Coordinates of C-alpha atoms in Angstrom, one line a residue:
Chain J
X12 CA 8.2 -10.1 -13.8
X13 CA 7.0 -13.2 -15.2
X14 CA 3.7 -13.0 -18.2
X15 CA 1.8 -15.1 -15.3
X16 CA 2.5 -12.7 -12.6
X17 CA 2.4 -9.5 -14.6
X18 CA -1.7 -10.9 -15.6
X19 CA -2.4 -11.3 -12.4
X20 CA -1.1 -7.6 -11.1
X21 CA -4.5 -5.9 -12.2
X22 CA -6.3 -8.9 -9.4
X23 CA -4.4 -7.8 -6.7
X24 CA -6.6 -4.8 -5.5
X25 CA -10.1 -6.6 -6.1
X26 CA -8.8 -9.6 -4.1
X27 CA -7.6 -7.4 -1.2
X28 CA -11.0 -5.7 -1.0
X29 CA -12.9 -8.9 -1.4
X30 CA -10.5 -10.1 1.5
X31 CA -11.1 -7.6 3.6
X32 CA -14.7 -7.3 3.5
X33 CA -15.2 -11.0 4.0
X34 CA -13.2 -10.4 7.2
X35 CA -15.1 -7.2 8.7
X36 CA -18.4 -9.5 8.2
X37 CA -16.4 -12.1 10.6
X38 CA -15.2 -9.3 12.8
X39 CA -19.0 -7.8 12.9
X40 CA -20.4 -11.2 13.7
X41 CA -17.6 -12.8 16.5
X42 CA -16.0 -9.6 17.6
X43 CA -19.3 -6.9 17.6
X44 CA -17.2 -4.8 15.5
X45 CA -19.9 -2.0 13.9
X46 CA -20.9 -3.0 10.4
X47 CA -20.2 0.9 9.2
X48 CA -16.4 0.7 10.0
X49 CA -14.0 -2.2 8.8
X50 CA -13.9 -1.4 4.8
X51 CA -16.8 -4.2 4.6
X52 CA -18.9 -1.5 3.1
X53 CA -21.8 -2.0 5.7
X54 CA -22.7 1.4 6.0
X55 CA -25.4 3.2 5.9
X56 CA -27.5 -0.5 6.0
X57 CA -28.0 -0.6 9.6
X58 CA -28.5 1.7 12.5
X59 CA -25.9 -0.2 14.4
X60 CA -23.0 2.0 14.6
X61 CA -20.9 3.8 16.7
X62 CA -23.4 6.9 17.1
X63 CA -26.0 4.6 18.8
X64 CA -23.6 2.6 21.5
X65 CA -22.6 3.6 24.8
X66 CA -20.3 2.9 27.2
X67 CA -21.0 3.0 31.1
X68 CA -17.9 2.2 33.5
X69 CA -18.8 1.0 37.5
X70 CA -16.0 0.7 40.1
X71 CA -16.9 -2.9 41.6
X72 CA -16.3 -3.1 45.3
X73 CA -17.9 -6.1 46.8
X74 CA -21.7 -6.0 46.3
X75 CA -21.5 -2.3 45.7
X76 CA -21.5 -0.7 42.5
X77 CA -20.5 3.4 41.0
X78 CA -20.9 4.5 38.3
X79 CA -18.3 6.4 36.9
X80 CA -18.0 9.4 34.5
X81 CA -15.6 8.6 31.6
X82 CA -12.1 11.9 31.7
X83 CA -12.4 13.4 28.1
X84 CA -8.8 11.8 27.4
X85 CA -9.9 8.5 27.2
X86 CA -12.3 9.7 24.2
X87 CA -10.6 8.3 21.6
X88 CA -10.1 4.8 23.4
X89 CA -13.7 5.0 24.1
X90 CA -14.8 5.7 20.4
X91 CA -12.9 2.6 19.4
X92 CA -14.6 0.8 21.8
X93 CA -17.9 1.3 20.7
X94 CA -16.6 0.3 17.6
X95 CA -15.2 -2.3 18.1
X96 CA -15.8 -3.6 22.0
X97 CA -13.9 -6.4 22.0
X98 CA -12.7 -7.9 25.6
X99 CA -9.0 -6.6 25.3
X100 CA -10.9 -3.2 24.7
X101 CA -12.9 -3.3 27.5
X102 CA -10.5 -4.4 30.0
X103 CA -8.3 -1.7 29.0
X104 CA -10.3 1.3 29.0
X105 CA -11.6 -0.7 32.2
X106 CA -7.9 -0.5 33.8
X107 CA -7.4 2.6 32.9
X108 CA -10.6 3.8 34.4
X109 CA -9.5 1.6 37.7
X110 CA -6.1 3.5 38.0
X111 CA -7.6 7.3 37.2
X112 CA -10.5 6.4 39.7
X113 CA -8.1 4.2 42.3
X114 CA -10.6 1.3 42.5
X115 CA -9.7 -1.4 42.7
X116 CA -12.2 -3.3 40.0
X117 CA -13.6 -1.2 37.0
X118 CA -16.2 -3.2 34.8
X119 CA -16.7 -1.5 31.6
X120 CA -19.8 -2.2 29.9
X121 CA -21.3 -1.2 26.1
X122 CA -24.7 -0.5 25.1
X123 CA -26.5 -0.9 21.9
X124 CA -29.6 1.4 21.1
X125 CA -31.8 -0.8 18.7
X126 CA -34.9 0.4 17.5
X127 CA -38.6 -1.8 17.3
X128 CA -40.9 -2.0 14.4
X129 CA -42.6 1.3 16.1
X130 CA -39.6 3.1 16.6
X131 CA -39.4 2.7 20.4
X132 CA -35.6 2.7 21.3
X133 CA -34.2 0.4 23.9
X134 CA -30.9 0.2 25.0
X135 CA -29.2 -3.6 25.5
X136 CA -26.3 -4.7 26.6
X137 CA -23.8 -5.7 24.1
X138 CA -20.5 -6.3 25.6
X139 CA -18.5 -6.0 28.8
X140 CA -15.4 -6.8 30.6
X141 CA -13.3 -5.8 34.1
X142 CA -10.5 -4.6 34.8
X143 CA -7.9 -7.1 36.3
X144 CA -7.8 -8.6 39.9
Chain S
X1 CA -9.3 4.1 -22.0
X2 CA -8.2 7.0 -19.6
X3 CA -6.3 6.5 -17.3
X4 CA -5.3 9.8 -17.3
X5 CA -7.9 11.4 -16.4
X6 CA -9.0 9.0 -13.9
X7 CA -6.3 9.7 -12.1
X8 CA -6.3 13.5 -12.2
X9 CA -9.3 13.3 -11.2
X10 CA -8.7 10.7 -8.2
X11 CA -5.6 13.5 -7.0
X12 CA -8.5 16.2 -7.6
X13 CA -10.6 14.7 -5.3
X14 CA -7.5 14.2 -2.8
X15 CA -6.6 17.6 -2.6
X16 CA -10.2 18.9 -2.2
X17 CA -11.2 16.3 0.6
X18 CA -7.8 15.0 2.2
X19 CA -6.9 13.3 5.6
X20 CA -8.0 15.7 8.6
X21 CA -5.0 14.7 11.1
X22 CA -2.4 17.1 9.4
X23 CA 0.6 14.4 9.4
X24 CA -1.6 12.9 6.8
X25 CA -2.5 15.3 5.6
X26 CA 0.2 17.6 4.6
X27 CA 2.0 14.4 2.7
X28 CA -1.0 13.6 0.7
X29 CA -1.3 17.3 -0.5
X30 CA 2.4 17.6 -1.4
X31 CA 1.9 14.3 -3.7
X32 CA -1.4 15.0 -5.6
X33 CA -0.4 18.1 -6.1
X34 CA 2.9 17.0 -7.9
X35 CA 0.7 14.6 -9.7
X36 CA -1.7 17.4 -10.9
X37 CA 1.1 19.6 -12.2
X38 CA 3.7 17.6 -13.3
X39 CA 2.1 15.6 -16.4
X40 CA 4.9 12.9 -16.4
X41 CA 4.9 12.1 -12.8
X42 CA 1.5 11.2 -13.4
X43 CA 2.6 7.7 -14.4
X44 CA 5.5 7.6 -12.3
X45 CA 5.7 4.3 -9.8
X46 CA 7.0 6.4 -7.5
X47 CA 4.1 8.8 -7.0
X48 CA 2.2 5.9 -7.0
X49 CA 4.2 3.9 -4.5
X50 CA 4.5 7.3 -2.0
X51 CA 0.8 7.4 -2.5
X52 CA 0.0 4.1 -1.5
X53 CA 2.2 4.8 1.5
X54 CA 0.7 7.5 2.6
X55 CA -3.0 6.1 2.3
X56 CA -2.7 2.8 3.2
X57 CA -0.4 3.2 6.5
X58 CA -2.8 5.0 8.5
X59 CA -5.4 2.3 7.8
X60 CA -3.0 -0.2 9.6
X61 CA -2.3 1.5 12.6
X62 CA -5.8 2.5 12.1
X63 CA -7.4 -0.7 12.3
X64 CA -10.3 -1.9 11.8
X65 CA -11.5 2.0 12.4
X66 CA -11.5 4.0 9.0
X67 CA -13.9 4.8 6.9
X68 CA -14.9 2.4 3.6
X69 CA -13.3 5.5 1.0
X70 CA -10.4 5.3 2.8
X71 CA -9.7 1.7 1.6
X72 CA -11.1 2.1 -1.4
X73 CA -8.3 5.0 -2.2
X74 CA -5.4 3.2 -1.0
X75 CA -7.1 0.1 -3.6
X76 CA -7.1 3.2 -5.9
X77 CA -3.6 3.7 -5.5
X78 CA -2.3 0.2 -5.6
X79 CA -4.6 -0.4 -8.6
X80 CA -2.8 2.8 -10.3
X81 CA 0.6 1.0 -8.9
X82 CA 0.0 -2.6 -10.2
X83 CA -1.3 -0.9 -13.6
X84 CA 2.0 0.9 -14.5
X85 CA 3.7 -2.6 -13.5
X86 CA 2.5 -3.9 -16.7
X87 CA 2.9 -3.2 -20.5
X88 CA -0.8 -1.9 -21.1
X89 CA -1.4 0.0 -17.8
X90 CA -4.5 1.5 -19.3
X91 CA -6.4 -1.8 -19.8
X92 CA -5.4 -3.1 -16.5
X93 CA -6.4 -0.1 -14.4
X94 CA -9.4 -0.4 -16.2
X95 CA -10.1 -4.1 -14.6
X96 CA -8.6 -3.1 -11.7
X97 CA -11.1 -0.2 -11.3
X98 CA -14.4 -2.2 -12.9
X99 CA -13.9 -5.0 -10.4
X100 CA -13.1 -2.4 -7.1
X101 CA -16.6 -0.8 -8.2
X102 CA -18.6 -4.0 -8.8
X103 CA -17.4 -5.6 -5.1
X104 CA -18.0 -2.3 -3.4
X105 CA -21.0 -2.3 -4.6
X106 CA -21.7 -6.5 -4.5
X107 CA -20.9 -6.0 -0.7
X108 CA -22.5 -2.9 0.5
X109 CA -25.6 -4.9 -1.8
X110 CA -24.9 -8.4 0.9
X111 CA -25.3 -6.1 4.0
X112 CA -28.5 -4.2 3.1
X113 CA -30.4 -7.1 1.5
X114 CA -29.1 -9.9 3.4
X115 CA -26.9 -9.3 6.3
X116 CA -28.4 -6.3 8.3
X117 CA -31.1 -6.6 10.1
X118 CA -33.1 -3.6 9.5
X119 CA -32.8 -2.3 6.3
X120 CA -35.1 -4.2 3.7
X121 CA -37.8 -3.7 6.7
X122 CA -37.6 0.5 6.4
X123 CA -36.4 0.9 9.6
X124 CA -32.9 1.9 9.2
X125 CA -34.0 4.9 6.7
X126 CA -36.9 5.2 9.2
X127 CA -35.0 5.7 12.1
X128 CA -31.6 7.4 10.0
X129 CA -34.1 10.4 8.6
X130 CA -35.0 11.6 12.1
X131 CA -31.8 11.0 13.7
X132 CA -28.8 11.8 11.3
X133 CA -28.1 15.7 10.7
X134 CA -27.4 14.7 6.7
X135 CA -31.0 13.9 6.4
X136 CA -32.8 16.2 8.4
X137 CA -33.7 18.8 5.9
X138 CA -34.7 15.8 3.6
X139 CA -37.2 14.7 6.3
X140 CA -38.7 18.0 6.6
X141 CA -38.8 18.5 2.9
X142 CA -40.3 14.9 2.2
X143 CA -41.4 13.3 5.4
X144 CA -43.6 15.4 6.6
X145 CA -41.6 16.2 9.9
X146 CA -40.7 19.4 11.6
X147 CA -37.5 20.6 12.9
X148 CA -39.0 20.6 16.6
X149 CA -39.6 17.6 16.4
X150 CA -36.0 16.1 14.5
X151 CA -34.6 18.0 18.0
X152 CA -36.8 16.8 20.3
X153 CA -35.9 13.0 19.1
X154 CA -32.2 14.0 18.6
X155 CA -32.1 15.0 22.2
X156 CA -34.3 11.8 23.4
X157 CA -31.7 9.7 21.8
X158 CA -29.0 11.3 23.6
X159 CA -30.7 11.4 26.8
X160 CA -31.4 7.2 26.6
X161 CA -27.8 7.1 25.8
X162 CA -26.5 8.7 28.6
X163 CA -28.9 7.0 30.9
X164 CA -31.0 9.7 32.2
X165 CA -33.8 7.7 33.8
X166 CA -36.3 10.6 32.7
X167 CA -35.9 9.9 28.9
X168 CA -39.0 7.7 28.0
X169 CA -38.3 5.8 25.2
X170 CA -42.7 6.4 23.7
X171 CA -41.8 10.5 23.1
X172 CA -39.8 9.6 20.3
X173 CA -41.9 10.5 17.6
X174 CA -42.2 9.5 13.7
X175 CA -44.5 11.5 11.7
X176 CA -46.8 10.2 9.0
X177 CA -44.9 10.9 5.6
X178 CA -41.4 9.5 7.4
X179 CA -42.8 5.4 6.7
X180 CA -43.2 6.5 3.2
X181 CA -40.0 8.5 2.1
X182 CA -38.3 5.4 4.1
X183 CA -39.5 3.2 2.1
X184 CA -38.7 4.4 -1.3
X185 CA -35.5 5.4 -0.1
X186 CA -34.9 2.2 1.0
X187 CA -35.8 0.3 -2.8
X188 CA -34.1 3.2 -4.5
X189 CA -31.1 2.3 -2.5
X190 CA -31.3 -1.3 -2.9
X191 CA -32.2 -1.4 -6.9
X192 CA -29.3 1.6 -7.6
X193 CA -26.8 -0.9 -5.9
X194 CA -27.9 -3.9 -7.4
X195 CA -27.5 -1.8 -10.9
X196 CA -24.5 -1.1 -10.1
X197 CA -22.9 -4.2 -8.7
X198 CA -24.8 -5.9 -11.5
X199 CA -23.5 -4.2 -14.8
X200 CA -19.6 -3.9 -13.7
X201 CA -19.4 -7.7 -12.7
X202 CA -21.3 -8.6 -15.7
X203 CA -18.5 -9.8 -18.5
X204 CA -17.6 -7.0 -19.8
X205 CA -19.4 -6.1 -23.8
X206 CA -22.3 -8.4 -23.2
X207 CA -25.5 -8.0 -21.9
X208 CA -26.0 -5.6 -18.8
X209 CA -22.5 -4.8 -18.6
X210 CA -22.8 -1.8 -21.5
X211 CA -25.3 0.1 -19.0
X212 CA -22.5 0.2 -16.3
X213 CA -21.7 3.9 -16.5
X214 CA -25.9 4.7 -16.7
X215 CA -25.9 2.6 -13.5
X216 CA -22.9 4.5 -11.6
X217 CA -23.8 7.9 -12.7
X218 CA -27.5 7.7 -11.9
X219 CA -26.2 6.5 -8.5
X220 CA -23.7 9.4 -8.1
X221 CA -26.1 12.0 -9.4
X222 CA -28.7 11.0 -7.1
X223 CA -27.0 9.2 -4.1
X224 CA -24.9 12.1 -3.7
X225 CA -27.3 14.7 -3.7
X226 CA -28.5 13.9 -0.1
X227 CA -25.8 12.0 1.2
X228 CA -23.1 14.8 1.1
X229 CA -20.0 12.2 1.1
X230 CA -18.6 14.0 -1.4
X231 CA -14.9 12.4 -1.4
X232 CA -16.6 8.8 -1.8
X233 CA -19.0 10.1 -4.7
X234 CA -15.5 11.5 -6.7
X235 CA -13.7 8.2 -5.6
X236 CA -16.4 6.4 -7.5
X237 CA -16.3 8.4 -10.6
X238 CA -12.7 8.6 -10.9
X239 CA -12.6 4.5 -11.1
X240 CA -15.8 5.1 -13.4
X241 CA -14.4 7.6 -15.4
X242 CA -11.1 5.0 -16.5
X243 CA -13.0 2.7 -18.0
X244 CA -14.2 4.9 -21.0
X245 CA -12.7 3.8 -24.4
X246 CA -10.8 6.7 -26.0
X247 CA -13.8 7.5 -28.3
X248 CA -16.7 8.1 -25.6
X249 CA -16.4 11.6 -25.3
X250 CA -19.8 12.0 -23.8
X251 CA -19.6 9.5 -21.3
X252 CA -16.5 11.6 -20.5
X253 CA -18.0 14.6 -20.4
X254 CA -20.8 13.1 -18.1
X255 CA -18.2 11.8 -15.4
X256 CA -16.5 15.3 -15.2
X257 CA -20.3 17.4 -14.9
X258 CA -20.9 14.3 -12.2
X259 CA -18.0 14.8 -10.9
X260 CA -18.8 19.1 -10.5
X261 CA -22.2 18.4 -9.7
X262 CA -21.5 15.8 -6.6
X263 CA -19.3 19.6 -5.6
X264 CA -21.7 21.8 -6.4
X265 CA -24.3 19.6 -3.8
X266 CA -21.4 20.3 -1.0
X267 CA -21.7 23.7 -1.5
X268 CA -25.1 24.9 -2.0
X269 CA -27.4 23.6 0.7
X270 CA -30.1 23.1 -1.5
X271 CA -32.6 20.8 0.5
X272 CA -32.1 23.9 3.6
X273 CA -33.3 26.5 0.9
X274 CA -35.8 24.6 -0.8
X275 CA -37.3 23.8 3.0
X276 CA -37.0 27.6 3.7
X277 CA -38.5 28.3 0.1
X278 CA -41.5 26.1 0.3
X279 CA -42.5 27.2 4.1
X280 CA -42.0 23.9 5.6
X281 CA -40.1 22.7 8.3
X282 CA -42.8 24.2 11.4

């Protein structure tokens, strides 16, 4: 290796973690991506993380909405979800939902818990998505 | 510089905290344990190459869902990698390893001060003390709370997220000392991070830059002793720990009782017998 490329070797893990954070603070602020998770080194700075989001699924038939409960074997899809609940997400877990449930439109919906200067929690809506037609 | 021990103690800190899914697992063990016990394949590119492997895979098929010590040890490993590349692998790692600290820090520094919304105001800490099971003894001990009430807000908050339209948002309840202990946790945390960050980015020799391994053990000694992420804390020291010239044999000495200590928090709950100890807790 070159004397240019063999100074540069002890750069190459700093840049990738620079990289990489600079990304996750991207993916946090287009994507809704949970500041704890990405290697941005955003946690423990905010109580926005995957412990305080939820995830509610309705089957969508007409004007008439169900709620449905969410089969323990989708747990792991629905953990990333909450972290990162990005349409493509959604409308999976959403499909598979549709297909477990047989209905024919599944909306998939997550939930932030955010907390006021008083401490009252209050769940809004952060992200959501349907299944296909 | 030491390298050496750096590393040992990075493979330590693998086999005592690796990957839970055991195809990870089991591969990682195999590895650091050759490193540990075979001195010359300790500088071998192949450990380190296997190593990287087997850390930095699962955080691509992973992605973006790992935690921040898992990047930071697959850095660790390509860091070690990149070092042995060159013809003074000691020196290098030692960049490698002053810079990995300083942006970890710089970054973790951007999202409490600037980028999160709720943590220079006290109300992540606030909220965090009564709600996360690492901090609950910590909130009895300090905050003034009781574990009655630490359940009775752990169970509103999973009430309001499964929806139950009973759960009233006004029973969740912050007693008097919690605003307090919040608030100098939350400057502790901020000023020990901006130590840190601060004196490994500084040039190196000069100026603030000689107090870099006060700033990362008084952050490992005291961070650690609450926050029980043990396998971060060791991460942190073994990058600290390979930037000691051959001649500091106390800051040496200081990593490795860090390094024992951050293990001995792990394994004696101390905040749960001092709570017991002192009566408190309701």
């Amino acid at each position: 290796m070159s004397s240019p490329g063999r100074r540069a070797l002890p750069w190459i893990a700093p840049a990738l973690l620079a990289l990489l954070a600079a990304l996750q603070i991207l993916l946090v602020h287009h994507a809704n991506l949970s500041p704890w998770k990405g290697g941005g080194y955003g946690m423990f700075s905010t109580t926005d993380h995957g412990g305080f989001r939820t995830i509610r699924a309705f089957a969508v038939d007409g004007s008439s909405e169900q709620r449905l409960s969410i089969p323990p074997e989708l747990r792991s899809d629905v953990l990333r979800a909450l972290d990162l609940p990005s349409d493509e997400r959604l409308e999976d877990l959403a499909a598979s939902l549709a297909r477990q449930n047989r209905a024919s439109r599944v909306r998939a919906e997550v939930w932030r818990l955010k907390f006021d200067d008083e401490l009252q929690p209050e769940l809004r809506p952060l992200s959501s998505a349907e299944s296909g037609p | 510089m030491t390298f050496d021990l750096g590393t040992r103690l990075f493979l330590l800190a693998l086999l005592l905290t690796p990957p839970i899914p055991w195809p990870e697992r089991v591969p990682v063990l195999i590895a650091a344990s050759a490193g540990l016990l075979l001195p010359d394949l300790l500088r071998s590119k192949w450990l380190w190459t296997a190593l990287l492997a087997l850390l930095a895979l699962p955080l691509v098929w992973n992605w973006p869902f790992s935690d921040n010590h898992d990047y930071l040890k697959a850095f660790f490993a390509l860091a070690a990698l990149c070092a042995l590349a060159t013809p003074t692998p000691e020196r290098s790692f030692a960049t490698s390893a002053r810079w990995l600290i300083g942006l970890a820090f710089a970054f973790a520094l951007l999202w409490k001060a600037v980028l999160s919304p709720d943590f220079v105001d006290g109300r992540f800490f606030r909220v965090t003390l009564l709600s996360d099971g690492r901090f609950e003894n910590l909130a009895v001990l300090a905050g003034g709370a009781t574990y009655e009430q630490w359940e009775a807000n752990d169970l509103l908050i999973d009430s309001l997220l499964r929806g139950d339209p009973d759960a009233n948002a006004h029973d969740f309840t912050e007693p008097s000392g919690n605003r307090r202990l919040a608030g100098g946790l939350t400057w502790l945390t901020l000023l020990s991070e901006f130590a840190v960050a601060l004196t490994f980015l500084w040039p190196l020799g000069r100026g603030p830059s000689r107090l870099r391994h006060v700033a990362l053990l008084v952050f490992a000694v005291g961070t650690y002793s609450i926050a029980t992420v043990r396998g971060f804390g060791w991460l942190l020291l073994a990058l600290g720990v390979s930037q000691c010239e051959p001649g500091s044999r106390r800051t040496r000495l200081a990593y490795l009782g860090a390094f024992a200590l951050i293990g001995i928090y792990h394994a004696v709950p101390w905040t749960g017998w001092l709570v017991e100890h002192l009566g408190l807790g309701g």
